[in-house]
PDB file of C-alpha atoms in Angstrom:
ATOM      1  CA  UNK A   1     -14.937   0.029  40.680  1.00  0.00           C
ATOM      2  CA  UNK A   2     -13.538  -1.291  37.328  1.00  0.00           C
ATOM      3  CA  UNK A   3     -11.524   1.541  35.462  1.00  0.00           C
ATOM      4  CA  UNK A   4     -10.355  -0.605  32.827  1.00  0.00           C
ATOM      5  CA  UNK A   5     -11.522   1.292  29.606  1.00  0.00           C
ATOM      6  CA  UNK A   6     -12.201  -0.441  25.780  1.00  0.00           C
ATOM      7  CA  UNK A   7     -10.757   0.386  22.844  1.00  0.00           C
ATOM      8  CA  UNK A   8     -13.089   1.293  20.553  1.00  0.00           C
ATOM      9  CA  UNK A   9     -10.505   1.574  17.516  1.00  0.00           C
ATOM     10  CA  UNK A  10     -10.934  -0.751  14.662  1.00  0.00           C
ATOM     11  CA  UNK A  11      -7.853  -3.296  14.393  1.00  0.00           C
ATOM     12  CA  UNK A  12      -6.008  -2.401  11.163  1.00  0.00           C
ATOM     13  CA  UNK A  13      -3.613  -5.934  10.737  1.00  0.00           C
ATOM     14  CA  UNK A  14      -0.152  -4.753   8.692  1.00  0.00           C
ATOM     15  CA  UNK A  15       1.704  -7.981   7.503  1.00  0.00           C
ATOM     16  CA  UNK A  16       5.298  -7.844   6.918  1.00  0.00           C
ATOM     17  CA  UNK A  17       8.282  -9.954   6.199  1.00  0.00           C
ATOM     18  CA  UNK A  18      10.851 -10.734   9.013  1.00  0.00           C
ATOM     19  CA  UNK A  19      13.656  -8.315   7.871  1.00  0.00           C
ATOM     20  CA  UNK A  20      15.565  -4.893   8.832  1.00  0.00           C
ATOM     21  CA  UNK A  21      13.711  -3.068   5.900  1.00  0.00           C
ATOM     22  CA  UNK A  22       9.785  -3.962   6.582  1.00  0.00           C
ATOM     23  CA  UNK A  23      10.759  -3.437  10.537  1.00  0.00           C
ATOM     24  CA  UNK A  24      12.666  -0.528   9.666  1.00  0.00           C
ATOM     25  CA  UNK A  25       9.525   1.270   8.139  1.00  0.00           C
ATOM     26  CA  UNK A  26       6.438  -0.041   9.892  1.00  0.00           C
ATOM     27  CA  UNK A  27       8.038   0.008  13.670  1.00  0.00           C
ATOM     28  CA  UNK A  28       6.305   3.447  14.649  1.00  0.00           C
ATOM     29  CA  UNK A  29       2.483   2.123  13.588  1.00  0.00           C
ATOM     30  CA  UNK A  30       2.779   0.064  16.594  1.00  0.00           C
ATOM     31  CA  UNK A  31       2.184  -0.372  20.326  1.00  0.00           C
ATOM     32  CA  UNK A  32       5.350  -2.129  22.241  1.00  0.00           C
ATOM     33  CA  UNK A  33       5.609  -3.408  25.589  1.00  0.00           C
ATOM     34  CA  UNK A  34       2.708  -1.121  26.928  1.00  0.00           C
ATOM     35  CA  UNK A  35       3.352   2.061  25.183  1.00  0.00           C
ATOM     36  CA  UNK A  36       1.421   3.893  22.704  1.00  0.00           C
ATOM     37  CA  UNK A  37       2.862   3.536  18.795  1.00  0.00           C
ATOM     38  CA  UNK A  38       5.054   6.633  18.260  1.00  0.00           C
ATOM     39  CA  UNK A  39       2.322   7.726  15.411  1.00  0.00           C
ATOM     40  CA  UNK A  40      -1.096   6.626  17.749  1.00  0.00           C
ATOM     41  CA  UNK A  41      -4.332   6.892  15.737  1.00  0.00           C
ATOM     42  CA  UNK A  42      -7.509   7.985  17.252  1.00  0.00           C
ATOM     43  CA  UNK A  43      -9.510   5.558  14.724  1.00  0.00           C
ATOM     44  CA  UNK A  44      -6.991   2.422  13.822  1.00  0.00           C
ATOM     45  CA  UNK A  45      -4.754   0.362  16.111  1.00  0.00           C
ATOM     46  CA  UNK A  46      -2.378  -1.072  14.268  1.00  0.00           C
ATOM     47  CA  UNK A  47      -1.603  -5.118  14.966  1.00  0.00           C
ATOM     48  CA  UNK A  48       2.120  -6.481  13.648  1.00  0.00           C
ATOM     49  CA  UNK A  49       1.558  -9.685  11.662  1.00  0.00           C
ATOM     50  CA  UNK A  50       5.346 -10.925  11.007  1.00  0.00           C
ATOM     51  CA  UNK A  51       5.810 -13.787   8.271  1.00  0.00           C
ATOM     52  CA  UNK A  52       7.908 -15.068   5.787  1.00  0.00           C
ATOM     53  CA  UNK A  53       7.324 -13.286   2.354  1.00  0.00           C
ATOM     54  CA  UNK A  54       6.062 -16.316   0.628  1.00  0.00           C
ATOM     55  CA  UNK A  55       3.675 -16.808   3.266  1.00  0.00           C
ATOM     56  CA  UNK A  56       2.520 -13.585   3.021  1.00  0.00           C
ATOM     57  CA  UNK A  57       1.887 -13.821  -0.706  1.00  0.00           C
ATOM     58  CA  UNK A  58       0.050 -17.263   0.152  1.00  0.00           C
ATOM     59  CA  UNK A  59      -2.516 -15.861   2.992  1.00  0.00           C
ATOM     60  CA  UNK A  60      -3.105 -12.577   0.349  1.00  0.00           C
ATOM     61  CA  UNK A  61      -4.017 -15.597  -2.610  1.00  0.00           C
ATOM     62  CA  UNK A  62      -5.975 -17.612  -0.575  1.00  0.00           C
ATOM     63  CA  UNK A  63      -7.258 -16.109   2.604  1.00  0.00           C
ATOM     64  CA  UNK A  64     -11.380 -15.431   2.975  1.00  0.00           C
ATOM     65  CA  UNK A  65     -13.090 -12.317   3.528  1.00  0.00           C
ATOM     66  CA  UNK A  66     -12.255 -12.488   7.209  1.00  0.00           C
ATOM     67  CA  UNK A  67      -8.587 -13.411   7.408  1.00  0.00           C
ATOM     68  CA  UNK A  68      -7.262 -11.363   4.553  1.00  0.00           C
ATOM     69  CA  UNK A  69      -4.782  -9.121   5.765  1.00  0.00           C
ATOM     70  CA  UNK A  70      -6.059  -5.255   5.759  1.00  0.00           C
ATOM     71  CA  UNK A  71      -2.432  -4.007   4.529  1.00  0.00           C
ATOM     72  CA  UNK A  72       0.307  -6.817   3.374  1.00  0.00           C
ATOM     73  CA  UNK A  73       3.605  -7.028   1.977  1.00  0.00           C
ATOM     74  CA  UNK A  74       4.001  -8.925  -0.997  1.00  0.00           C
ATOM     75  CA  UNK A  75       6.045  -9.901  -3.993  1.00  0.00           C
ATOM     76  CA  UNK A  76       4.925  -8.126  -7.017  1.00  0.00           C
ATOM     77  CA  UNK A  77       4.959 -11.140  -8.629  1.00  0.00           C
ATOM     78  CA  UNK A  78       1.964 -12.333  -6.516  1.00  0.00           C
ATOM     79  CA  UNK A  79      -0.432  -8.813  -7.558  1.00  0.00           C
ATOM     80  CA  UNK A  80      -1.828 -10.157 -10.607  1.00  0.00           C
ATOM     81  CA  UNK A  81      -3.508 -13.124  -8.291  1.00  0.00           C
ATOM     82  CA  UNK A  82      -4.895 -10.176  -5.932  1.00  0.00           C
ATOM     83  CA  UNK A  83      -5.634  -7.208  -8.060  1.00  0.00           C
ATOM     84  CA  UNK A  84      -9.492  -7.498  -7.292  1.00  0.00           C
ATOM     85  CA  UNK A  85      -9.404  -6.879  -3.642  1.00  0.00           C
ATOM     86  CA  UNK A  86      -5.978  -5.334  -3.297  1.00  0.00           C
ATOM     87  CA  UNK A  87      -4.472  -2.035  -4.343  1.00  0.00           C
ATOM     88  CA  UNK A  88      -0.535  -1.073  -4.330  1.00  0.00           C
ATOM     89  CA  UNK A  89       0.004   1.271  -1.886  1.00  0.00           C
ATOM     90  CA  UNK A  90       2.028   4.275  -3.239  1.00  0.00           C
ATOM     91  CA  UNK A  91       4.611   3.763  -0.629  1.00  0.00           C
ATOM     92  CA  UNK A  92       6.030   1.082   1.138  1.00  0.00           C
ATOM     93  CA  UNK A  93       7.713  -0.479  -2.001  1.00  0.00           C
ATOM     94  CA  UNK A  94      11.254  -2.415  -1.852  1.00  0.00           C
ATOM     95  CA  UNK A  95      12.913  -1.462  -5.372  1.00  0.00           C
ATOM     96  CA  UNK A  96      16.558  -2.029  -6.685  1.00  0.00           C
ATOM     97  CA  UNK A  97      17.417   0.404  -9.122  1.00  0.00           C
ATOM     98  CA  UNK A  98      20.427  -1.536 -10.550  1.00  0.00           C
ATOM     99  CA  UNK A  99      20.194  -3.978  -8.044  1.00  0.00           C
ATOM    100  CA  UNK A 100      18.132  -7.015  -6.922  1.00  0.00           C
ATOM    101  CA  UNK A 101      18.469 -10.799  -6.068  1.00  0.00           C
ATOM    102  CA  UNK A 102      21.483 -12.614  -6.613  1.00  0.00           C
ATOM    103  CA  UNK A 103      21.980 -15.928  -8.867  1.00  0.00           C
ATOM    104  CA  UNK A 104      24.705 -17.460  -7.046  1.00  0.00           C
ATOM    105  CA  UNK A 105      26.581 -20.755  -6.832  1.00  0.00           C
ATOM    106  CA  UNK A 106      29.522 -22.417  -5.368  1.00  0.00           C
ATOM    107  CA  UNK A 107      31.697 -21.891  -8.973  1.00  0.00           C
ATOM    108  CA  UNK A 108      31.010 -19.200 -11.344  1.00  0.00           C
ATOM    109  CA  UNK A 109      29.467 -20.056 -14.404  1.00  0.00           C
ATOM    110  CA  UNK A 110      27.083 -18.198 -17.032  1.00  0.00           C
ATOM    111  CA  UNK A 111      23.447 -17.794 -18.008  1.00  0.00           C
ATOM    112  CA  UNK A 112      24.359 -20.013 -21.573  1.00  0.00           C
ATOM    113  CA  UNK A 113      25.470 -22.804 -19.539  1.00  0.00           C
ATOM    114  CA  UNK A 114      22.749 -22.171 -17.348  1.00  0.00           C
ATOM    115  CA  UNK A 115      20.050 -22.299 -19.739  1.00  0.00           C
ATOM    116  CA  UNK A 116      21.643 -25.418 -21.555  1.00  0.00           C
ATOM    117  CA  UNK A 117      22.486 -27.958 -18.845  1.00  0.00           C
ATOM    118  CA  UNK A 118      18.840 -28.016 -17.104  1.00  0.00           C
ATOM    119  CA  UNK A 119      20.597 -27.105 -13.888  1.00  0.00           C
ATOM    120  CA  UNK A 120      18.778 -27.221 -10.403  1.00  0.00           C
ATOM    121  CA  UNK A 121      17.556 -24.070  -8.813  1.00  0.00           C
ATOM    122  CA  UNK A 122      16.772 -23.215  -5.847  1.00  0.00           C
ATOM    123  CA  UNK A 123      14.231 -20.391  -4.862  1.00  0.00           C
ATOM    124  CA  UNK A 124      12.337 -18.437  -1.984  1.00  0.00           C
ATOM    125  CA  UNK A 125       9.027 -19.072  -3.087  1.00  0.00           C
ATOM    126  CA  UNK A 126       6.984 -19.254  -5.961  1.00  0.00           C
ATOM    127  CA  UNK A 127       4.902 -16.412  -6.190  1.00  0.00           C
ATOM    128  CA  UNK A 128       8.052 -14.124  -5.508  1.00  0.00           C
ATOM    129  CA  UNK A 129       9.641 -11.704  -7.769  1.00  0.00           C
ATOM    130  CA  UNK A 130      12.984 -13.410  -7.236  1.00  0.00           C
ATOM    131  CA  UNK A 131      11.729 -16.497  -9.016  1.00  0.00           C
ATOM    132  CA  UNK A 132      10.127 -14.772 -11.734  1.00  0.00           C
ATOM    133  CA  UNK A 133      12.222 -12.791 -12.827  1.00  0.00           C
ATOM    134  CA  UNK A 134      15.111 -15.755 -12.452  1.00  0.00           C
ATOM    135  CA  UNK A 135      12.587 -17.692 -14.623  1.00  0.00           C
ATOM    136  CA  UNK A 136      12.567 -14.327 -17.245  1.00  0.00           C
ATOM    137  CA  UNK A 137      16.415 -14.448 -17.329  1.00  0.00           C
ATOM    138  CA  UNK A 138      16.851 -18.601 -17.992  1.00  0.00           C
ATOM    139  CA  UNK A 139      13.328 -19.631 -18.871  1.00  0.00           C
ATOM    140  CA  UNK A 140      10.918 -21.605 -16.747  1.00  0.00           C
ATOM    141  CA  UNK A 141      11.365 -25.201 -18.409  1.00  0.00           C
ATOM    142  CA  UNK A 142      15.279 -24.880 -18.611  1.00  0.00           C
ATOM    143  CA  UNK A 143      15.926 -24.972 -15.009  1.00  0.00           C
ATOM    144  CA  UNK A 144      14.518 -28.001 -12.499  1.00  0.00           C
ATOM    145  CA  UNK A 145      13.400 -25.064  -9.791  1.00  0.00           C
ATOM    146  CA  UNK A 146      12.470 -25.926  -6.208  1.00  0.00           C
ATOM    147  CA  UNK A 147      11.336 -23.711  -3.894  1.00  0.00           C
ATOM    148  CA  UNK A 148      12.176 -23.435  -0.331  1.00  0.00           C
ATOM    149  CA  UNK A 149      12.527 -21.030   3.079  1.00  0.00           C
ATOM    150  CA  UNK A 150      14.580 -18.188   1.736  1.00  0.00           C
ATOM    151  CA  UNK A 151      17.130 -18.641   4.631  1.00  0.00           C
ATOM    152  CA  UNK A 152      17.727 -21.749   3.225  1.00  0.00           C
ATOM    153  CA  UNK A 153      19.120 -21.776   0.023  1.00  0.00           C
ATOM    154  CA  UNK A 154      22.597 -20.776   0.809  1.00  0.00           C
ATOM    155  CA  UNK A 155      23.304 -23.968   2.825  1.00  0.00           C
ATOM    156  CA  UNK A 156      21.155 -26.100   0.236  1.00  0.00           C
ATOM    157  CA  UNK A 157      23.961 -24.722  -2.360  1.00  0.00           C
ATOM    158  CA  UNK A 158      26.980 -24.850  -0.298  1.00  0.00           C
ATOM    159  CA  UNK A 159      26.021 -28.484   0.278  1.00  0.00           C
ATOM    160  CA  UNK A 160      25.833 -29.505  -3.454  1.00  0.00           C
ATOM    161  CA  UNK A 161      22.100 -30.174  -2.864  1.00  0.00           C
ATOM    162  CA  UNK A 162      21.513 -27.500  -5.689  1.00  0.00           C
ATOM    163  CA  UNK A 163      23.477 -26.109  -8.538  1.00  0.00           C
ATOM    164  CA  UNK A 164      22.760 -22.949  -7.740  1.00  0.00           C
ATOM    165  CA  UNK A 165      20.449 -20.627  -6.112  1.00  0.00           C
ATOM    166  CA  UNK A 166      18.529 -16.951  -5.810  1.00  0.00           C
ATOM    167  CA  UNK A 167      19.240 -15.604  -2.606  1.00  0.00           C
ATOM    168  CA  UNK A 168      17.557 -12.428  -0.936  1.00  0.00           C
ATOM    169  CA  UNK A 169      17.400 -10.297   2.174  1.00  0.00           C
ATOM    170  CA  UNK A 170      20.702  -9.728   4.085  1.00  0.00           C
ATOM    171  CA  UNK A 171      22.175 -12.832   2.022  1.00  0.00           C
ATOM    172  CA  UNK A 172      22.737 -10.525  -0.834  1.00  0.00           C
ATOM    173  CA  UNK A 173      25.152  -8.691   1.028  1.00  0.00           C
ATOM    174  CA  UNK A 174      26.521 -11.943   3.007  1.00  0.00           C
ATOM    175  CA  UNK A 175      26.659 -14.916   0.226  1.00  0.00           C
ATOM    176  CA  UNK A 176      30.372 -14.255  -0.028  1.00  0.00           C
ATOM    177  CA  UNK A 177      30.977 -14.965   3.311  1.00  0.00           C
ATOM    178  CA  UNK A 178      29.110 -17.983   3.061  1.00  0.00           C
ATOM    179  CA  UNK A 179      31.345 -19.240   0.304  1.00  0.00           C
ATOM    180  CA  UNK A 180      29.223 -18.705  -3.165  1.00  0.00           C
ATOM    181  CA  UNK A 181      29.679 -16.702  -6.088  1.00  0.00           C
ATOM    182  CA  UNK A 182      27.731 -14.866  -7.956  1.00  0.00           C
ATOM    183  CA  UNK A 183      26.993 -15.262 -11.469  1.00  0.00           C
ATOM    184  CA  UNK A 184      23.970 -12.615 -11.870  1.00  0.00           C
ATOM    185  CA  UNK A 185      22.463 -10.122 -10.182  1.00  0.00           C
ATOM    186  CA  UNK A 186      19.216 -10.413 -10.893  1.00  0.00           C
ATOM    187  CA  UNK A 187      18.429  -6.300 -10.775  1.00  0.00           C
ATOM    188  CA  UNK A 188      21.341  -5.384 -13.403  1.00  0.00           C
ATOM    189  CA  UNK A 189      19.972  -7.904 -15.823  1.00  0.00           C
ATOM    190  CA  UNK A 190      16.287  -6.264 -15.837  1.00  0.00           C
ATOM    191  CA  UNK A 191      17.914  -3.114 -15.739  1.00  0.00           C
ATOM    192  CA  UNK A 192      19.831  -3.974 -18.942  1.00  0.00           C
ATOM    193  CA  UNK A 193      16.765  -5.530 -20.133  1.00  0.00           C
ATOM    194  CA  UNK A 194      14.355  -2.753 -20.174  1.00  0.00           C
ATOM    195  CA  UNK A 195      16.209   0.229 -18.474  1.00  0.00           C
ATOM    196  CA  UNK A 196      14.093   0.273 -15.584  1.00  0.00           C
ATOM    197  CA  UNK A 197      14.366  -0.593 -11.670  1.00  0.00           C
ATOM    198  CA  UNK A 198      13.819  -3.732 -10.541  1.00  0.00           C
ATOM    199  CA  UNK A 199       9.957  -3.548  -8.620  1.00  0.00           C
ATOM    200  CA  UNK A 200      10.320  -6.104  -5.954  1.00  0.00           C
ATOM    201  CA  UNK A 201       8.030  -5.916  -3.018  1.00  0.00           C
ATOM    202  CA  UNK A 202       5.021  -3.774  -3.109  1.00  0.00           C
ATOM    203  CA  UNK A 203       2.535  -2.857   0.051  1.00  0.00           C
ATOM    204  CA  UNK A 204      -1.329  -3.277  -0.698  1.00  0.00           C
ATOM    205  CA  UNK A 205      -4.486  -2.813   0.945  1.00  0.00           C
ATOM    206  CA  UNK A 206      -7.791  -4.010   1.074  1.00  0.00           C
ATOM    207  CA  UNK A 207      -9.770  -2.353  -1.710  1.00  0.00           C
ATOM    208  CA  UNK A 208     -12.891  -3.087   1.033  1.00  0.00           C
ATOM    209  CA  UNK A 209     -11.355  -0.787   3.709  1.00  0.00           C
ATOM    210  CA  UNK A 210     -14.033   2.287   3.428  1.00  0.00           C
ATOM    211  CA  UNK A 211     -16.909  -0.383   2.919  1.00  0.00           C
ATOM    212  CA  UNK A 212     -15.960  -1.702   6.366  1.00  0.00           C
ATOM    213  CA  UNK A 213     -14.360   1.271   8.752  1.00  0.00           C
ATOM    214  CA  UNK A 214     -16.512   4.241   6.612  1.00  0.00           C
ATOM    215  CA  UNK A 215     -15.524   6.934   4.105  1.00  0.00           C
ATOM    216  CA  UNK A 216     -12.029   8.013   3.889  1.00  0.00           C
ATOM    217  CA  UNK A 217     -10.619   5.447   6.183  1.00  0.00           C
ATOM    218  CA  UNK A 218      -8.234   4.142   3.128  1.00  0.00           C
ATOM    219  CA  UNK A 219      -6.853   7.505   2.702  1.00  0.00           C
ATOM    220  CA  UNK A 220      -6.109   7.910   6.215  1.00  0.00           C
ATOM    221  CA  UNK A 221      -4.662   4.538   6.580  1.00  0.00           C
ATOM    222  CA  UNK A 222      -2.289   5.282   3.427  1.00  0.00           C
ATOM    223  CA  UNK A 223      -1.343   8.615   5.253  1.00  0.00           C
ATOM    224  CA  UNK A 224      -0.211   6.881   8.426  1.00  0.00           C
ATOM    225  CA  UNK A 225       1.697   4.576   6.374  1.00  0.00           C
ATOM    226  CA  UNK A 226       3.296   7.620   4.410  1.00  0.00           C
ATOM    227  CA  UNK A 227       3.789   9.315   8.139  1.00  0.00           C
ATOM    228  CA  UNK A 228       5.614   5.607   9.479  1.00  0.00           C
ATOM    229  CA  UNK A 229       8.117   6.378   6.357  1.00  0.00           C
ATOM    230  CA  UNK A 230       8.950   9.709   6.696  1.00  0.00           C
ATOM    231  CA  UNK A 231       9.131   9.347  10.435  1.00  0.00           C
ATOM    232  CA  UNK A 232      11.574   6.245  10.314  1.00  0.00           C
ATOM    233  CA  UNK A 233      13.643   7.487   7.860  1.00  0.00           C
ATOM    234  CA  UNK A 234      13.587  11.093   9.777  1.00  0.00           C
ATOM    235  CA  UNK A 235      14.941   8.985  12.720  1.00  0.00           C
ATOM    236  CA  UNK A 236      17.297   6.934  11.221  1.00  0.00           C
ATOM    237  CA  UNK A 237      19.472   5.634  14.581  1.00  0.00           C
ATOM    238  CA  UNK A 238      16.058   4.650  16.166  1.00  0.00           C
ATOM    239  CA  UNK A 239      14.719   3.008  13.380  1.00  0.00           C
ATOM    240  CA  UNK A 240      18.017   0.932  12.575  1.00  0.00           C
ATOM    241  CA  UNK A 241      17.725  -0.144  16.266  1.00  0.00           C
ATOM    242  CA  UNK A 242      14.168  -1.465  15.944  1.00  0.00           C
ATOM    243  CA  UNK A 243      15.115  -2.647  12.616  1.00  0.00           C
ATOM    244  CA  UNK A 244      18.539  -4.963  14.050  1.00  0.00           C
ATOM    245  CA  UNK A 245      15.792  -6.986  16.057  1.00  0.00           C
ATOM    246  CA  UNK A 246      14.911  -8.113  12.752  1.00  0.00           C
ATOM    247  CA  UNK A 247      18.535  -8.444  11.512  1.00  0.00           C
ATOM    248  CA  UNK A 248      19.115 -12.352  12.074  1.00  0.00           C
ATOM    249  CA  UNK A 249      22.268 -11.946  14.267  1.00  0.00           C
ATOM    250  CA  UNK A 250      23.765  -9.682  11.350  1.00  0.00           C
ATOM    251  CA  UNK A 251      25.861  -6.557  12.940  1.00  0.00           C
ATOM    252  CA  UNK A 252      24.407  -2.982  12.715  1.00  0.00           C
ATOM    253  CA  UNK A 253      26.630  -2.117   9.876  1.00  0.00           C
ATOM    254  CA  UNK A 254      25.203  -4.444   7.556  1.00  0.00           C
ATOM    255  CA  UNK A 255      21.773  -4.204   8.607  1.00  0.00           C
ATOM    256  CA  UNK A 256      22.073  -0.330   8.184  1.00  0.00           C
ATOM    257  CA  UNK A 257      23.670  -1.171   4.376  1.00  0.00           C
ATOM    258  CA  UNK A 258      20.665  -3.499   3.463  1.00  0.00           C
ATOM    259  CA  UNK A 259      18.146  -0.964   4.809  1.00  0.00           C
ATOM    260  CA  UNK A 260      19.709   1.534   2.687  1.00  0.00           C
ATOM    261  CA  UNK A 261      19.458  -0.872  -0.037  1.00  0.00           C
ATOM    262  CA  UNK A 262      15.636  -0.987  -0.109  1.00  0.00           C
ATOM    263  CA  UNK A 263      14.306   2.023   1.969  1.00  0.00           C
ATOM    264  CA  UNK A 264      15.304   4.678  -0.176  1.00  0.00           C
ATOM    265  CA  UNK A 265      13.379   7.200  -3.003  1.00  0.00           C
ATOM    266  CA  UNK A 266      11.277   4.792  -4.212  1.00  0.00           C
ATOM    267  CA  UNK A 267       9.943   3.872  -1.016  1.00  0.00           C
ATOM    268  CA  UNK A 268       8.457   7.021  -0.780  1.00  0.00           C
ATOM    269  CA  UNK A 269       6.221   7.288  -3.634  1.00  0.00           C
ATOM    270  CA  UNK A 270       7.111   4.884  -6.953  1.00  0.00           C
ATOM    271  CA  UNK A 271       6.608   8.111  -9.238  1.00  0.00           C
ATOM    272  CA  UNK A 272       6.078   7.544 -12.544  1.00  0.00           C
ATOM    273  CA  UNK A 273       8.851   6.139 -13.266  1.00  0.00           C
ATOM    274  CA  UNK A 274       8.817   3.082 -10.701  1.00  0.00           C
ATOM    275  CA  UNK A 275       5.064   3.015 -11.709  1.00  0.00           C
ATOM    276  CA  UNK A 276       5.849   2.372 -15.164  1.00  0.00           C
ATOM    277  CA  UNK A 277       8.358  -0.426 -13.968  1.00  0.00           C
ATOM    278  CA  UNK A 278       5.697  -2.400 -11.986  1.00  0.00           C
ATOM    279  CA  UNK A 279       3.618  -2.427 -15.016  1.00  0.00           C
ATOM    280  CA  UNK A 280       6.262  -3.648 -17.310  1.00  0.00           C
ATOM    281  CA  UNK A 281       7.255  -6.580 -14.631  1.00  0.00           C
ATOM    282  CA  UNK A 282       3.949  -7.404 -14.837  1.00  0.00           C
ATOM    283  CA  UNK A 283       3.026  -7.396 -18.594  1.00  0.00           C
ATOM    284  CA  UNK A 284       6.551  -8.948 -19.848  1.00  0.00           C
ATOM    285  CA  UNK A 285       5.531 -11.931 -17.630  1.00  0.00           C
ATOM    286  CA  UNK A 286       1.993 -12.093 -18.572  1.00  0.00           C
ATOM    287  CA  UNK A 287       3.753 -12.253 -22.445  1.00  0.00           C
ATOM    288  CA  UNK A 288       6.176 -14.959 -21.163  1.00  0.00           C
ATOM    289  CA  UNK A 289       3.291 -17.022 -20.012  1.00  0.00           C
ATOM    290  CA  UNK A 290       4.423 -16.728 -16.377  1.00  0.00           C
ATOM    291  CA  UNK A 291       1.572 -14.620 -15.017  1.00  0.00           C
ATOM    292  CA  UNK A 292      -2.295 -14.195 -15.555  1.00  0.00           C
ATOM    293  CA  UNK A 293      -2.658 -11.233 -17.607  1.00  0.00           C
ATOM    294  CA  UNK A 294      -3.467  -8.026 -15.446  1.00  0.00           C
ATOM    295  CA  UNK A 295      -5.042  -4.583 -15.632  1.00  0.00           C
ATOM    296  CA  UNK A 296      -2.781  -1.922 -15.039  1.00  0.00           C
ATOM    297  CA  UNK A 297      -2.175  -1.819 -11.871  1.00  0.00           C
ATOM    298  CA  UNK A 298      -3.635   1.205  -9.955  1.00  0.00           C
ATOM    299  CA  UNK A 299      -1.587   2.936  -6.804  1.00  0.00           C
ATOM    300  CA  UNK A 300      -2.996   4.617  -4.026  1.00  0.00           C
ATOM    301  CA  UNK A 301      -1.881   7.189  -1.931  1.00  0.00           C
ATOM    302  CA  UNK A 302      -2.736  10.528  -0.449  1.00  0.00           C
ATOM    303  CA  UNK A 303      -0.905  12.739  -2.929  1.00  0.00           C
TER     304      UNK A 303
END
């Protein structure tokens, strides 16, 4: 007699980056080697979808009806190109409040010289936040910029093969060791800009998710994302273990530091005053000319 039994649940795919933070938060959603995610749902199972960030803001651009991701990390930078069939999740952000990407090269140097002396760039994509907020800082047509895998752009700069580069993930805590400098850190500057954190990454759904799985179902996909926060962060050890899988050969030390980094209050909820920073990011680039112009961005979440 077969006993083998179907699972009826409706496949909810979450799309994350490759790193300690993403792992660090989403690890409990899922089912590993057999067993049953740590936060099972009686309507959703949960599929991992691990790529690159840039990658992820690609497939979230250009995907069709069917291979759009149902919840995806991306750069904030990349919203404006999704805001009709995505909406910012009010968790789930990555947010340096002082903090952010680092400008770095093999000699220091400043942002005048930078911005007279056409120097070549590298970056980690170009729909991410990195690259526009680098491109706020020196301006878009004084800088040749290239874009390239994010793990990279430290060799491409150590080699000469680029002037300088914006570097992200773990590398902002390791470019020393791999023998750059830094000239700017791309969070202070916004923060001395505008006095406001620096709105990074951002989780989204589908805005279709209650047309396809019936009323509600957005709501109680946002609450097991809240409930994948508060339980990783509520076991910390655990969650830094699942998280060093992710961590690229980096110790647990450091991959606890950069967790720390970009799982913290903001994560949470964005309030009102990361709220107000997305939609600042957002609107100073659509003046600059380096983003369609955007409606305010709406959040969701179960609070």
């Amino acid at each position: 007699m077969n006993t083998q039994t179907t699972d009826a649940r409706a496949t909810i795919r979450l799309g994350h980056s490759p790193d300690p933070d993403d792992a660090f938060m989403w690890w409990p959603l899922f089912e590993r080697d057999g067993e049953p995610a740590r936060l099972a749902s009686d309507r959703f199972k949960f599929v991992q979808v691990v790529e690159d960030i840039e990658t992820l803001n690609n497939r979230a651009c250009e995907s069709d009806h069917d291979s759009a991701l149902e919840i995806t990390g991306i750069s904030c930078a990349c919203y404006p190109h999704i805001a009709d069939r995505y909406v910012i999740t009010g968790c789930g952000a990555s947010v340096g409040d002082g903090y952010g990407p680092r400008l770095v090269a093999r000699e220091h140097t400043d942002l005048e010289t930078l911005r007279t002396t056409r120097p070549s760039i590298a970056v980690p994509g170009d729909r991410t936040t990195a690259y526009l907020v680098s491109s706020l800082m020196l301006g878009r047509d004084a800088v040749n910029w290239t874009s390239m895998p994010f793990d990279e752009i430290p060799e491409a700069v150590t080699s000469g093969r680029f002037d300088a580069g914006v570097v992200i993930h773990e590398s902002q805590l390791t470019f020393e060791e791999e023998g750059l400098v830094q000239i700017q850190d791309l969070g202070a500057w916004w923060e001395g800009e505008r006095n406001l954190p620096l709105p990074l990454g951002a989780n989204v759904v589908r805005r279709d998710l209650d047309d396809r799985f019936g009323a509600g179902a957005s709501q109680e996909i946002v609450g097991l994302l809240e409930a994948s926060l508060s339980y990783s962060m509520e076991h910390r050890d655990e969650s830094i273990r699942r998280a060093q899988e992710w961590a690229r050969g980096l110790d647990a030390d450091i991959t606890g530091a950069f967790v720390d980094l970009y799982v913290n209050r903001w994560t949470l909820d964005y309030g009102e005053r990361g709220r107000e920073a997305v939609r600042v990011l957002l609107q100073s680039a659509s003046e600059a000319g380096l983003l369609p112009e955007c409606p305010a961005p709406d959040f969701l979440s179960t609070t």
